[in-house]
Amino acid sequence: LKVQVFGTNDEDATPANRDWQILRGTREDTGVEVDTIVCPTTTVIFGLRFTNCRYRYIRVLCTPDVAITKTNTFIVKMLTAAL
């Protein structure tokens, strides 16, 4: 399972047409700045902190590993402040 977070201020009516930028965040469990988190076959609990995130639209991309036939639970919680 691969997790990435993207942001954009592009207001294109179709989200797929927006110019998305991959965001780098700090993992709360390791303190390391990353742009991708790869989860192995075991349970991984982590948080990502984004400081001064100046994007109006945010999306989280979760790409499963087709070679691993597991059931994944993916929970996204977000706290934002107004721009």
mmCIF file of C-alpha atoms in Angstrom:
data_model
loop_
_atom_site.group_PDB
_atom_site.id
_atom_site.type_symbol
_atom_site.label_atom_id
_atom_site.label_comp_id
_atom_site.label_asym_id
_atom_site.label_seq_id
_atom_site.Cartn_x
_atom_site.Cartn_y
_atom_site.Cartn_z
ATOM 1 C CA LEU A 1 0.000 0.000 0.000
ATOM 2 C CA LYS A 2 1.421 3.364 -1.025
ATOM 3 C CA VAL A 3 0.048 6.633 0.379
ATOM 4 C CA GLN A 4 0.689 10.091 -1.090
ATOM 5 C CA VAL A 5 -0.891 13.496 -0.383
ATOM 6 C CA PHE A 6 -1.373 16.122 -3.101
ATOM 7 C CA GLY A 7 -2.446 19.764 -3.020
ATOM 8 C CA THR A 8 -3.522 22.401 -5.541
ATOM 9 C CA ASN A 9 -5.075 25.839 -5.809
ATOM 10 C CA ASP A 10 -6.185 25.152 -9.398
ATOM 11 C CA GLU A 11 -9.942 25.712 -9.593
ATOM 12 C CA ASP A 12 -10.581 23.670 -12.734
ATOM 13 C CA ALA A 13 -14.157 22.351 -12.550
ATOM 14 C CA THR A 14 -12.915 18.791 -13.090
ATOM 15 C CA PRO A 15 -10.625 17.657 -10.232
ATOM 16 C CA ALA A 16 -8.776 15.227 -12.524
ATOM 17 C CA ASN A 17 -7.696 18.189 -14.693
ATOM 18 C CA ARG A 18 -6.212 20.206 -11.831
ATOM 19 C CA ASP A 19 -2.452 20.673 -11.522
ATOM 20 C CA TRP A 20 -1.752 18.590 -8.406
ATOM 21 C CA GLN A 21 1.545 18.913 -6.516
ATOM 22 C CA ILE A 22 2.822 16.137 -4.274
ATOM 23 C CA LEU A 23 3.249 17.363 -0.696
ATOM 24 C CA ARG A 24 6.100 16.568 1.645
ATOM 25 C CA GLY A 25 5.076 16.087 5.247
ATOM 26 C CA THR A 26 6.760 15.090 8.477
ATOM 27 C CA ARG A 27 5.919 11.625 9.783
ATOM 28 C CA GLU A 28 4.843 11.941 13.393
ATOM 29 C CA ASP A 29 6.138 8.471 14.282
ATOM 30 C CA THR A 30 9.686 8.959 12.894
ATOM 31 C CA GLY A 31 10.159 12.723 12.527
ATOM 32 C CA VAL A 32 11.352 12.207 8.931
ATOM 33 C CA GLU A 33 10.083 14.374 6.044
ATOM 34 C CA VAL A 34 8.581 12.221 3.277
ATOM 35 C CA ASP A 35 6.397 12.506 0.184
ATOM 36 C CA THR A 36 5.369 8.829 0.070
ATOM 37 C CA ILE A 37 4.630 6.247 2.739
ATOM 38 C CA VAL A 38 4.871 2.595 1.768
ATOM 39 C CA CYS A 39 3.067 0.244 4.122
ATOM 40 C CA PRO A 40 4.273 -3.362 4.293
ATOM 41 C CA THR A 41 2.019 -6.323 4.980
ATOM 42 C CA THR A 42 1.867 -5.453 8.687
ATOM 43 C CA THR A 43 -0.245 -2.796 10.392
ATOM 44 C CA VAL A 44 1.212 0.713 10.206
ATOM 45 C CA ILE A 45 -0.170 3.617 12.194
ATOM 46 C CA PHE A 46 1.234 7.005 11.285
ATOM 47 C CA GLY A 47 0.436 10.683 11.087
ATOM 48 C CA LEU A 48 1.680 13.266 8.616
ATOM 49 C CA ARG A 49 2.176 16.897 9.605
ATOM 50 C CA PHE A 50 2.146 19.598 6.931
ATOM 51 C CA THR A 51 3.321 23.010 8.121
ATOM 52 C CA ASN A 52 2.157 26.098 6.201
ATOM 53 C CA CYS A 53 0.154 24.071 3.720
ATOM 54 C CA ARG A 54 -1.192 26.788 1.415
ATOM 55 C CA TYR A 55 -3.379 24.675 -0.838
ATOM 56 C CA ARG A 56 -7.130 25.044 -1.165
ATOM 57 C CA TYR A 57 -7.738 21.494 -2.401
ATOM 58 C CA ILE A 58 -6.175 18.356 -0.923
ATOM 59 C CA ARG A 59 -6.401 14.743 -2.081
ATOM 60 C CA VAL A 60 -4.975 11.522 -0.678
ATOM 61 C CA LEU A 61 -3.915 8.824 -3.115
ATOM 62 C CA CYS A 62 -3.877 5.255 -1.828
ATOM 63 C CA THR A 63 -2.394 2.740 -4.246
ATOM 64 C CA PRO A 64 -2.754 -0.925 -3.233
ATOM 65 C CA ASP A 65 -0.084 -3.489 -4.009
ATOM 66 C CA VAL A 66 -1.811 -5.970 -6.298
ATOM 67 C CA ALA A 67 0.712 -8.671 -5.369
ATOM 68 C CA ILE A 68 -0.526 -8.636 -1.766
ATOM 69 C CA THR A 69 -4.052 -9.903 -1.226
ATOM 70 C CA LYS A 70 -4.885 -8.265 2.082
ATOM 71 C CA THR A 71 -7.820 -6.236 3.306
ATOM 72 C CA ASN A 72 -6.758 -2.692 4.143
ATOM 73 C CA THR A 73 -8.463 -0.152 6.340
ATOM 74 C CA PHE A 74 -7.450 3.389 5.503
ATOM 75 C CA ILE A 75 -8.655 6.252 7.717
ATOM 76 C CA VAL A 76 -7.910 9.882 6.885
ATOM 77 C CA LYS A 77 -8.398 12.577 9.514
ATOM 78 C CA MET A 78 -7.564 16.161 8.723
ATOM 79 C CA LEU A 79 -7.352 19.376 10.710
ATOM 80 C CA THR A 80 -7.133 22.525 8.620
ATOM 81 C CA ALA A 81 -7.049 26.255 9.152
ATOM 82 C CA ALA A 82 -8.567 28.874 6.868
ATOM 83 C CA LEU A 83 -6.310 30.418 4.229
#
